[in-house]
XYZ file of C-alpha atoms in Angstrom:
746
model
C 110.646 89.035 135.524
C 109.914 85.524 134.419
C 111.724 83.713 137.235
C 110.017 85.865 139.799
C 106.468 86.334 138.552
C 103.789 84.505 140.476
C 102.100 83.331 137.235
C 105.253 82.170 135.408
C 104.485 78.454 135.509
C 100.892 78.941 134.369
C 101.883 81.266 131.555
C 104.693 79.005 130.375
C 102.274 76.066 130.266
C 99.844 78.221 128.219
C 102.677 79.087 125.821
C 103.666 75.428 125.319
C 100.030 74.543 124.658
C 99.795 77.328 122.091
C 103.047 76.184 120.393
C 101.707 72.624 120.258
C 98.545 73.817 118.511
C 100.695 75.850 116.099
C 102.759 72.736 115.311
C 99.516 70.919 114.438
C 98.385 73.802 112.201
C 101.782 73.819 110.465
C 101.523 70.099 109.681
C 97.933 70.538 108.416
C 98.875 73.484 106.175
C 101.866 71.641 104.738
C 99.579 68.704 103.936
C 96.924 71.009 102.364
C 99.263 72.729 99.947
C 101.489 69.747 99.136
C 99.773 68.845 95.870
C 99.713 71.122 92.807
C 96.340 72.007 91.263
C 95.048 73.497 88.059
C 91.888 74.700 89.811
C 92.019 78.509 90.073
C 89.919 78.709 93.269
C 92.146 76.109 94.953
C 95.205 77.983 93.767
C 93.959 81.170 95.468
C 93.108 79.230 98.671
C 96.538 77.544 98.625
C 98.280 80.854 98.128
C 96.551 82.169 101.275
C 97.419 79.062 103.152
C 101.053 79.334 102.074
C 101.230 82.867 103.576
C 99.758 81.600 106.806
C 102.298 78.752 106.824
C 105.161 81.098 106.242
C 104.140 83.329 109.133
C 103.653 80.413 111.548
C 107.022 78.896 110.583
C 108.995 82.134 110.568
C 107.416 84.089 113.393
C 104.234 82.598 114.850
C 105.913 79.559 116.441
C 108.804 81.541 117.840
C 106.661 84.336 119.353
C 102.993 83.546 118.973
C 101.860 86.523 121.144
C 103.228 89.404 123.091
C 100.346 90.455 125.268
C 97.263 89.385 127.254
C 94.221 91.336 128.335
C 91.506 90.151 130.710
C 88.185 91.888 130.077
C 84.983 91.522 132.155
C 82.009 92.485 130.045
C 79.270 94.581 131.625
C 75.842 93.103 132.210
C 76.790 89.509 131.203
C 79.848 89.514 133.509
C 81.840 87.180 131.197
C 85.640 87.291 131.658
C 87.514 87.044 128.395
C 91.274 86.291 128.542
C 92.625 87.305 125.145
C 96.177 86.671 123.991
C 97.323 89.201 121.345
C 99.948 88.715 118.607
C 101.108 90.175 115.253
C 98.640 87.888 113.477
C 95.563 86.004 114.536
C 95.845 82.246 114.906
C 92.682 80.048 114.657
C 92.392 76.293 115.226
C 91.296 74.801 111.904
C 89.444 71.912 113.622
C 87.307 73.892 116.126
C 87.677 77.482 114.713
C 88.569 78.604 118.161
C 90.667 81.808 118.271
C 93.991 80.974 119.957
C 95.670 84.333 119.351
C 93.873 87.527 118.457
C 95.366 89.870 115.818
C 96.577 93.175 117.260
C 94.400 94.929 114.749
C 91.132 93.313 115.907
C 88.595 95.480 117.754
C 88.982 93.754 121.133
C 92.778 94.140 120.995
C 92.365 97.923 121.394
C 91.818 97.222 125.070
C 95.448 96.168 125.363
C 96.601 99.572 124.189
C 93.983 101.942 125.525
C 91.687 100.163 127.978
C 91.714 101.749 131.423
C 90.296 99.493 134.124
C 86.548 100.156 134.790
C 85.952 102.668 131.914
C 87.147 100.371 129.122
C 85.290 99.716 125.919
C 85.879 98.646 122.328
C 83.893 98.930 119.150
C 82.452 96.028 117.132
C 81.051 97.721 114.028
C 78.425 100.121 115.327
C 78.186 98.325 118.672
C 80.162 99.493 121.743
C 81.168 96.736 124.143
C 81.814 98.102 127.662
C 83.381 96.499 130.671
C 86.340 96.373 132.989
C 89.982 95.558 132.170
C 91.133 93.244 134.983
C 94.662 92.589 133.623
C 97.037 93.861 131.005
C 100.119 91.761 130.615
C 103.181 91.838 128.379
C 105.403 88.905 127.485
C 109.034 88.703 126.366
C 109.398 85.368 124.572
C 112.502 83.864 123.073
C 112.699 80.433 121.421
C 109.468 79.186 122.902
C 110.367 80.277 126.464
C 109.008 83.174 128.432
C 111.890 85.409 129.478
C 109.897 88.231 130.987
C 106.353 88.973 132.230
C 105.408 92.582 132.767
C 101.997 93.514 134.148
C 100.734 96.794 132.620
C 100.327 99.898 134.728
C 96.665 100.759 134.457
C 95.791 104.019 136.093
C 94.152 102.479 139.149
C 97.325 100.540 139.897
C 99.422 103.715 139.674
C 96.907 105.621 141.785
C 97.096 102.952 144.491
C 100.851 102.776 144.506
C 102.178 106.131 143.274
C 99.587 108.876 143.897
C 97.594 110.768 141.204
C 97.916 108.827 137.941
C 97.816 111.713 135.493
C 100.620 113.549 137.183
C 102.702 110.431 137.215
C 102.022 109.728 133.523
C 102.849 113.333 132.533
C 106.260 112.943 134.108
C 107.121 110.459 131.392
C 106.370 107.162 133.022
C 107.119 104.046 131.004
C 106.564 100.484 132.111
C 109.271 97.807 132.275
C 108.307 96.200 129.000
C 108.546 99.424 126.961
C 111.798 100.324 128.714
C 113.309 96.977 127.779
C 112.349 97.540 124.115
C 113.717 101.079 124.064
C 117.041 100.052 125.461
C 117.727 97.714 122.526
C 120.296 98.708 119.933
C 119.359 99.646 116.354
C 120.321 98.119 113.034
C 119.691 99.385 109.482
C 115.920 99.053 109.396
C 112.868 100.383 111.210
C 110.976 97.813 113.336
C 107.364 97.333 114.130
C 106.063 98.369 117.546
C 102.851 96.259 117.807
C 103.845 95.056 121.265
C 104.551 98.549 122.687
C 101.984 100.852 121.026
C 101.054 103.490 123.517
C 97.549 104.853 124.167
C 97.994 108.157 122.330
C 99.551 106.323 119.373
C 96.733 103.752 119.318
C 94.150 106.594 119.006
C 95.794 107.647 115.716
C 96.183 104.100 114.372
C 92.510 103.353 114.910
C 91.136 106.743 113.832
C 88.233 106.628 111.327
C 89.232 106.239 107.691
C 86.757 108.633 106.255
C 88.584 111.841 107.176
C 92.159 113.111 106.866
C 94.320 113.140 109.978
C 97.234 115.469 110.591
C 99.805 114.449 113.247
C 102.219 116.941 114.786
C 104.715 114.656 116.514
C 108.008 115.585 118.186
C 111.201 113.866 117.301
C 111.162 110.277 118.482
C 107.388 110.138 119.057
C 106.993 107.237 116.546
C 105.191 109.172 113.846
C 106.464 107.065 110.980
C 105.881 103.789 112.736
C 102.417 104.796 113.778
C 101.478 105.797 110.223
C 102.680 102.424 108.881
C 100.780 100.585 111.566
C 97.686 102.576 110.631
C 98.023 101.262 107.134
C 98.116 97.745 108.435
C 95.070 98.370 110.620
C 93.015 99.870 107.801
C 93.863 97.042 105.417
C 92.875 94.431 108.051
C 89.568 96.079 109.047
C 88.416 97.427 105.679
C 89.635 94.788 103.222
C 86.200 94.628 101.573
C 86.343 98.262 100.506
C 90.139 99.091 100.355
C 92.845 97.382 98.466
C 96.381 97.321 99.851
C 97.848 97.760 96.350
C 95.957 101.058 96.211
C 97.659 102.323 99.384
C 100.594 104.722 98.930
C 103.388 105.755 101.334
C 105.191 108.996 100.477
C 108.593 109.312 102.172
C 111.188 112.148 102.023
C 113.895 110.250 100.090
C 114.766 106.815 98.688
C 117.093 105.928 101.558
C 114.220 106.453 103.980
C 112.114 104.067 101.918
C 114.642 101.295 102.342
C 114.808 102.139 106.048
C 111.066 101.462 106.465
C 110.972 98.679 103.900
C 110.741 95.738 106.354
C 108.025 97.166 108.599
C 105.008 96.582 106.339
C 105.796 92.997 105.465
C 106.318 92.362 109.216
C 102.795 93.707 109.737
C 101.330 91.423 107.030
C 101.146 94.026 104.276
C 103.118 93.139 101.211
C 101.997 95.155 98.227
C 101.574 98.790 99.377
C 103.073 101.365 96.942
C 106.024 103.339 98.270
C 107.642 106.389 96.623
C 108.948 109.861 97.054
C 106.649 112.583 95.857
C 109.161 113.571 93.090
C 109.547 110.018 91.745
C 105.761 109.506 91.630
C 104.744 112.977 90.339
C 107.532 113.075 87.692
C 105.987 110.093 85.997
C 102.597 111.826 85.848
C 103.986 115.087 84.554
C 106.220 113.713 81.814
C 103.411 113.411 79.217
C 102.696 117.108 79.743
C 106.287 118.228 79.169
C 107.546 119.252 75.757
C 109.808 116.839 73.992
C 113.422 117.110 75.037
C 112.735 118.954 78.258
C 114.180 117.673 81.576
C 113.577 118.044 85.296
C 116.571 119.400 87.163
C 118.043 117.378 89.999
C 116.300 117.737 93.391
C 119.850 118.153 94.810
C 120.403 121.554 93.195
C 118.584 123.558 95.899
C 120.388 121.507 98.533
C 123.751 122.847 97.231
C 122.384 126.369 97.019
C 120.988 126.428 100.562
C 123.113 123.977 102.524
C 126.626 124.664 101.196
C 128.792 127.647 102.157
C 129.843 130.641 100.004
C 126.636 130.877 97.994
C 125.358 134.104 96.350
C 122.837 135.724 98.771
C 120.843 137.293 95.873
C 120.640 134.001 94.030
C 119.470 132.317 97.294
C 116.771 134.982 97.796
C 115.505 134.734 94.233
C 115.364 130.948 94.392
C 113.661 131.110 97.756
C 110.995 133.457 96.444
C 110.435 131.384 93.352
C 110.328 127.936 95.018
C 108.169 129.087 97.954
C 105.638 130.629 95.610
C 105.378 127.636 93.330
C 104.782 125.316 96.296
C 102.235 127.553 98.056
C 98.463 127.587 98.211
C 98.829 131.150 96.829
C 100.126 129.502 93.633
C 97.105 127.180 93.618
C 94.806 130.189 93.928
C 96.723 131.927 91.127
C 96.264 128.922 88.847
C 92.570 128.932 89.544
C 92.444 132.688 88.848
C 94.195 132.026 85.548
C 91.378 129.786 84.380
C 88.807 132.376 85.517
C 90.823 134.993 83.612
C 90.699 132.873 80.442
C 86.951 132.431 80.757
C 86.350 136.074 81.544
C 88.582 137.659 78.807
C 89.037 135.118 76.002
C 85.636 133.568 75.497
C 83.172 135.890 73.687
C 80.003 133.915 74.560
C 78.354 134.946 71.322
C 74.748 134.138 70.439
C 74.376 130.773 68.749
C 71.899 130.749 65.905
C 71.063 129.033 62.598
C 68.276 129.105 59.993
C 66.325 125.950 59.083
C 66.041 126.559 55.360
C 63.008 124.324 54.910
C 60.770 126.549 57.092
C 62.930 129.688 57.190
C 62.823 129.445 60.991
C 65.641 130.976 62.980
C 66.750 129.043 66.030
C 68.907 130.871 68.575
C 70.342 130.583 72.033
C 71.263 133.834 73.771
C 74.933 134.409 74.708
C 74.014 135.153 78.322
C 72.259 131.753 78.598
C 75.388 130.076 77.232
C 77.622 131.959 79.665
C 75.409 131.118 82.594
C 75.395 127.439 81.644
C 79.185 127.405 81.286
C 79.846 129.216 84.564
C 77.180 127.562 86.748
C 75.985 124.258 85.383
C 79.442 122.830 84.666
C 81.605 124.811 87.103
C 82.671 121.606 88.905
C 84.271 120.161 85.743
C 87.807 120.727 84.389
C 87.925 123.353 81.629
C 88.072 121.006 78.612
C 85.311 118.776 79.992
C 83.221 121.900 80.538
C 83.601 122.640 76.847
C 82.455 119.086 75.991
C 79.599 119.355 78.408
C 78.613 122.779 77.066
C 78.575 121.526 73.444
C 76.364 118.572 74.441
C 74.056 120.911 76.381
C 73.689 123.357 73.467
C 72.914 120.462 71.133
C 70.150 119.270 73.468
C 68.703 122.827 73.652
C 68.772 123.230 69.871
C 67.129 119.827 69.391
C 64.386 120.805 71.843
C 63.688 123.994 69.908
C 63.844 122.216 66.557
C 61.560 119.332 67.378
C 59.067 121.719 69.156
C 58.999 123.678 65.903
C 58.339 120.524 63.864
C 55.510 119.440 66.208
C 53.969 122.904 65.979
C 54.011 122.707 62.120
C 53.044 119.015 62.252
C 56.028 118.183 60.054
C 57.261 114.575 60.212
C 60.888 114.211 58.811
C 62.078 110.960 57.488
C 65.393 109.379 58.602
C 67.240 111.023 55.809
C 65.919 114.447 56.795
C 66.732 113.929 60.408
C 70.251 112.770 59.584
C 70.737 115.816 57.380
C 69.624 118.080 60.237
C 71.956 116.315 62.770
C 74.896 116.744 60.436
C 74.165 120.408 59.859
C 73.774 121.023 63.602
C 77.036 119.283 64.387
C 78.851 121.490 61.848
C 77.297 124.607 63.335
C 78.264 123.607 66.856
C 81.812 122.704 65.842
C 82.181 126.057 64.227
C 80.690 127.815 67.236
C 83.012 126.025 69.709
C 86.109 127.308 67.904
C 85.520 130.608 69.633
C 86.409 128.846 72.905
C 90.147 128.556 73.370
C 91.505 125.046 73.678
C 94.022 125.102 76.547
C 97.157 123.105 76.622
C 98.533 122.506 80.100
C 102.203 123.280 79.680
C 101.682 126.249 77.351
C 99.206 127.759 79.824
C 101.658 127.238 82.714
C 104.459 128.735 80.730
C 102.404 131.784 79.816
C 101.396 132.413 83.457
C 104.837 131.933 84.993
C 106.872 133.896 82.429
C 104.532 136.799 81.727
C 105.325 139.104 84.688
C 102.366 141.495 83.963
C 99.886 138.606 83.782
C 101.363 136.974 86.928
C 101.098 140.311 88.758
C 97.457 140.658 87.639
C 96.375 137.229 88.811
C 98.497 136.730 91.928
C 96.954 137.942 95.180
C 97.647 141.585 96.043
C 99.571 140.687 99.179
C 102.257 138.966 97.072
C 104.964 141.623 96.617
C 106.092 142.909 93.284
C 109.585 141.670 94.102
C 108.370 138.059 94.533
C 106.408 138.277 91.256
C 109.443 139.615 89.480
C 111.762 136.945 90.924
C 109.357 134.143 90.023
C 108.905 135.384 86.461
C 112.474 136.281 85.572
C 114.092 133.248 87.077
C 111.473 130.934 85.537
C 112.272 132.476 82.124
C 115.957 131.708 82.606
C 115.131 128.089 83.617
C 112.710 127.518 80.699
C 115.186 128.927 78.240
C 117.397 125.984 79.135
C 114.369 123.616 78.484
C 114.331 122.647 82.138
C 111.769 122.299 84.863
C 112.579 122.159 88.501
C 110.983 119.900 91.107
C 108.735 122.728 92.386
C 107.176 122.999 88.918
C 105.695 119.522 89.096
C 102.887 120.176 91.581
C 101.572 123.355 89.920
C 101.675 121.629 86.491
C 99.652 118.681 87.832
C 97.221 121.077 89.601
C 96.790 123.001 86.340
C 96.211 119.692 84.548
C 93.472 118.978 87.168
C 91.881 122.355 86.342
C 92.128 121.940 82.524
C 91.890 118.232 81.734
C 91.273 116.452 85.034
C 93.622 113.866 86.627
C 93.430 110.197 85.902
C 90.949 108.681 88.300
C 92.247 105.190 87.616
C 95.402 106.121 89.547
C 93.533 107.225 92.681
C 94.690 105.847 96.024
C 92.397 104.270 98.646
C 94.587 105.719 101.375
C 97.802 107.755 101.518
C 100.429 108.226 104.115
C 102.680 111.314 103.839
C 105.684 111.110 106.085
C 107.835 114.037 107.052
C 105.148 116.149 105.535
C 106.635 119.433 106.780
C 109.198 119.156 103.971
C 106.616 118.800 101.193
C 105.014 121.943 99.902
C 101.334 122.632 100.597
C 100.554 122.408 96.878
C 102.267 119.011 96.649
C 100.101 117.697 99.460
C 97.095 119.286 97.713
C 97.888 117.289 94.569
C 98.192 114.072 96.628
C 94.747 114.853 98.196
C 93.284 115.167 94.717
C 94.498 111.648 93.935
C 93.208 110.029 97.174
C 89.635 108.877 97.519
C 87.608 110.779 100.083
C 90.709 112.498 101.414
C 91.558 109.320 103.373
C 95.079 110.580 104.164
C 97.421 110.232 107.138
C 99.790 113.241 107.318
C 102.658 113.069 109.914
C 105.445 115.499 110.541
C 107.049 118.041 112.861
C 107.118 121.725 112.087
C 110.232 122.079 114.265
C 112.033 119.700 111.847
C 111.146 121.707 108.686
C 114.755 122.247 107.597
C 114.134 123.550 104.068
C 113.811 127.341 104.206
C 112.855 127.478 100.501
C 109.865 125.060 100.645
C 107.709 122.997 103.024
C 104.868 123.556 105.415
C 105.283 126.476 107.866
C 102.040 125.853 109.733
C 99.627 122.930 109.804
C 96.894 125.503 109.210
C 97.923 125.368 105.581
C 96.510 121.866 105.576
C 93.747 121.865 108.127
C 92.253 125.154 106.825
C 93.614 125.360 103.268
C 93.286 121.814 101.874
C 91.245 119.553 104.150
C 88.092 121.559 104.505
C 85.524 118.857 103.586
C 85.764 116.622 105.451
C 87.605 118.534 108.160
C 90.877 117.017 109.271
C 91.414 115.497 112.718
C 94.460 117.023 114.301
C 96.638 115.163 116.831
C 99.751 116.102 118.750
C 102.349 113.646 120.040
C 104.684 115.250 122.616
C 106.095 112.084 124.207
C 109.454 111.065 122.741
C 110.476 107.444 122.964
C 113.759 107.519 121.139
C 116.377 109.537 122.996
C 117.312 109.637 126.647
C 116.238 112.417 128.957
C 119.770 113.880 128.802
C 119.824 114.051 125.058
C 116.324 115.482 124.597
C 116.914 118.127 127.321
C 119.885 119.326 125.442
C 118.131 119.295 122.024
C 115.014 121.168 123.391
C 117.278 124.044 124.384
C 118.059 124.637 120.698
C 114.395 124.953 119.822
C 113.834 127.376 122.713
C 116.260 129.773 121.078
C 114.132 130.300 117.924
C 110.656 130.393 119.545
C 108.615 128.918 116.686
C 104.832 129.648 117.061
C 103.760 125.986 116.808
C 106.664 124.436 118.622
C 105.877 121.569 121.034
C 108.886 120.616 123.093
C 109.453 116.852 123.334
C 108.817 115.197 126.679
C 111.284 112.309 126.884
C 110.301 109.083 128.607
C 112.041 108.524 131.941
C 114.937 106.626 130.432
C 118.300 107.978 131.492
C 121.689 107.593 129.930
C 125.039 109.282 129.567
C 125.241 113.063 129.294
C 125.970 114.494 125.818
C 129.676 115.101 125.305
C 131.283 118.263 123.864
C 134.681 117.435 122.342
C 136.958 120.484 121.885
C 139.939 120.162 119.589
C 142.730 122.614 118.734
C 143.279 121.271 115.200
C 141.581 119.095 112.583
C 143.973 116.212 113.046
C 143.165 116.120 116.769
C 139.408 116.197 116.052
C 139.649 113.181 113.659
C 141.594 111.216 116.273
C 139.014 112.046 118.967
C 136.137 111.049 116.711
C 137.775 107.770 115.626
C 138.598 106.870 119.228
C 134.994 107.542 120.304
C 133.589 105.429 117.457
C 135.883 102.486 118.419
C 134.766 102.850 122.028
C 131.073 102.664 121.006
C 131.698 99.593 118.849
C 133.355 97.858 121.785
C 130.287 98.698 123.864
C 128.100 96.907 121.329
C 126.427 99.850 119.621
C 125.500 98.818 116.125
C 124.648 102.093 114.250
C 126.895 105.105 114.567
C 126.347 108.210 112.498
C 129.054 110.889 112.047
C 127.106 113.944 110.883
C 128.441 117.058 109.180
C 126.462 120.244 108.495
C 127.051 120.115 104.677
C 127.630 117.641 101.827
C 131.169 118.857 101.452
C 131.758 118.513 105.161
C 130.659 114.900 105.165
C 132.938 114.162 102.209
C 135.831 115.776 104.046
C 135.103 113.802 107.228
C 134.946 110.507 105.262
C 138.318 111.196 103.621
C 139.914 111.996 106.986
C 138.478 109.001 108.838
C 138.463 106.109 106.323
C 141.964 105.086 107.204
C 141.284 104.952 110.934
C 137.755 103.492 110.405
C 137.960 101.173 107.312
C 134.298 100.066 107.639
C 133.004 103.650 107.408
C 130.378 104.411 104.654
C 129.752 107.836 103.096
C 126.124 108.547 102.362
C 124.708 111.194 100.103
C 121.318 112.298 98.752
C 121.502 109.850 95.773
C 122.083 106.735 97.978
C 119.069 104.395 98.137
C 120.221 102.141 100.959
C 120.947 102.841 104.615
C 123.552 100.134 105.390
C 123.741 100.528 109.178
C 127.111 100.296 110.900
C 129.372 103.348 110.855
C 128.259 106.068 108.413
C 129.067 109.650 107.520
C 126.359 111.928 106.102
C 125.109 115.547 105.923
C 122.698 116.666 108.608
C 119.728 117.054 106.311
C 119.949 113.357 105.348
C 119.453 112.147 108.926
C 115.810 113.178 108.820
C 113.527 110.313 109.890
C 116.436 107.963 110.728
C 117.669 106.900 114.114
C 120.996 105.594 115.391
C 122.491 104.211 118.531
C 124.994 107.044 118.608
C 125.480 110.350 116.722
C 128.696 112.376 116.531
C 127.840 115.907 115.362
C 130.867 117.592 113.728
C 131.755 121.300 114.040
C 128.627 122.581 115.779
C 130.161 126.087 115.624
C 129.210 126.173 111.920
C 125.503 126.273 112.816
C 124.498 129.947 112.838
C 121.799 131.579 115.027
C 118.919 131.494 112.657
C 115.703 129.432 112.353
C 116.956 127.051 109.601
C 120.284 126.205 111.150
C 118.671 125.740 114.525
C 116.126 123.314 112.990
C 118.869 121.407 111.212
C 120.909 121.113 114.394
C 117.818 119.948 116.314
C 117.104 117.277 113.760
C 120.591 115.948 113.977
C 120.647 116.060 117.786
C 117.449 114.068 118.106
C 118.586 111.087 116.054
C 120.527 109.083 118.677
C 118.933 106.552 121.030
C 121.847 106.201 123.381
C 124.826 108.645 122.799
C 125.304 112.126 121.510
C 128.651 113.745 120.896
C 129.213 117.345 119.701
C 132.593 118.584 118.410
C 133.734 122.192 118.350
C 137.004 123.866 117.362
C 138.913 125.643 120.155
C 138.379 129.375 119.988
C 135.286 129.149 117.753
C 131.982 130.527 118.877
C 129.035 128.095 118.746
C 126.106 130.530 118.911
C 123.350 127.887 119.283
C 125.073 126.462 122.281
C 125.876 129.765 123.862
C 123.233 129.683 126.607
C 123.212 125.899 127.052
C 123.413 125.196 130.824
C 126.780 123.707 131.633
C 125.240 120.841 133.567
C 123.467 119.642 130.349
C 126.632 118.230 128.828
C 130.119 116.956 129.671
C 132.996 119.160 128.403
C 135.866 116.933 127.316
């Protein structure tokens, strides 16, 4: 700690010198931007200076840096002592770097450098050397309150034994532990000071290829993806624009939850949206007038509420899974091939030049070959335009060769007459090619059961084809589309007309990707330059049985083939205590998912999860209210009371609002996560974290894959406290084999 560390006086003096330099920079920046100007270049410069001033005043002076790394370069043996902060700070009079930006190449040593084997990249050059020191600082109001020297492997080896074994046990240093033990408010925070080595590899991965991250609950997936955006913008600002970066999140509430991270990281104008909100705007021009898209909440009611019709659930599941699958993508592509193969006659094109009685002709096979091979990479309508242009060029070649052979020289009027005649002939010929309209084509495919059966892969059962077709007919008769129709419609537009390239993204982040369909991610990939995409998620948290990714192979083998995706796994969980994660992992063990990676919690201990048993509802509500009040007294800021269903959360809110007047009910339509004491359905907790979670009526979760995933998601949200409630005499099947020493029975 600060008062004990041998270098405290030296480091405090360094901090004071840095703050003094920052004060001078603040004064100079204020002077520079004081006067208004009409000069555009000066306005741009002043705008940049104003941003620098705002950072220095709001954050830079308070906490100019959080880390230090000492690096001895090979060969030249120069020792660089680098102080690392959220932003770089440079003296304007000498241009000396006082603080290095965490995104700069040399700063990677702070996160990943391991003693003698350390290196960092400067463009194409690799700088090698030895990390002599990694140091973390806790700074408050210009004073150092903590100094923590990083545990490089050699230090661990010297003091603790074999380093890899020690690290695999979940070792965390003091500085990280201090950060993890903080309480949580209503917003996600940046982690630039505590980025771990495996997280740093993802943040700094090359931009030219997609990356897919399978990360357990609490591994920092979301935060890492947002820090990667900041890193890319900083290092590739000449070729990538932040306003052309897009973050896709699972719901609007989650967007507000992450809203403060990017500005904290110096990124202000990144686009943020849910897939549905973004894609619905693109698909609206395709939809017939008067048609509407049904609420995304409709499937939530069907699949998450009790007493639903099993056959209706099965039919919806078949339809929605099919429409979101890569099988649907393949069926759409087959539809275009079907149109080309059965509805285009590819007749011979010919005409007679009356002046010489010469017949000019292009064989139908040549036309077919041109259409299928020369222009196969183009959308259908553009292929038609390209074919017409190609046929005109071929006819012109034949015609002018004929004129040269006869030594005939036409005047301008004669040539214009020929051009007009040729255009009329080509226009007439092209009428034999059907002009496809996106929505009409989609409607034909999805509502014609025989056609769908013909074009869908043989391994798709007749029952699924029937369910897709009949239930889509019912939906379309009401002039309605559902959310799962959006991606296939956009993909079909890509095949027929092409998607607007002006709307393409320089880079895309897809968070909680397991709950998007493969086809939705495929559409996003089409709209992202060079497949520069960061996909993060956890298959174990895929709570929607009717949609979503069931294996990352759907992306790594089905979508990201060129270039191939880089695949990362994050198994270390930094959110919950050992006691909470041990309990949650047991739920996953019961369902044995093929790609399940159990979370390895950091060695941060806390209270055992509690199981509250009540004999009646009124007793349960009193126990819950008492526990919430206890946690508030302990200083916990965010407490979530979680029911399995929407109706259950409404019921809990009604029962508790008198005892807990500050309680807030949250539903799928809410856009803000307010912090404090909240009640919500389990599916809405996805991606969020709280100081404490009270899970209501765990006996309602049945022993199947989807309930187990839902319970797992809810159980992995708390940082400090987990409480489960159960009704006396009720069987909680997912807790049946939970070891009794994993929780406290109250």
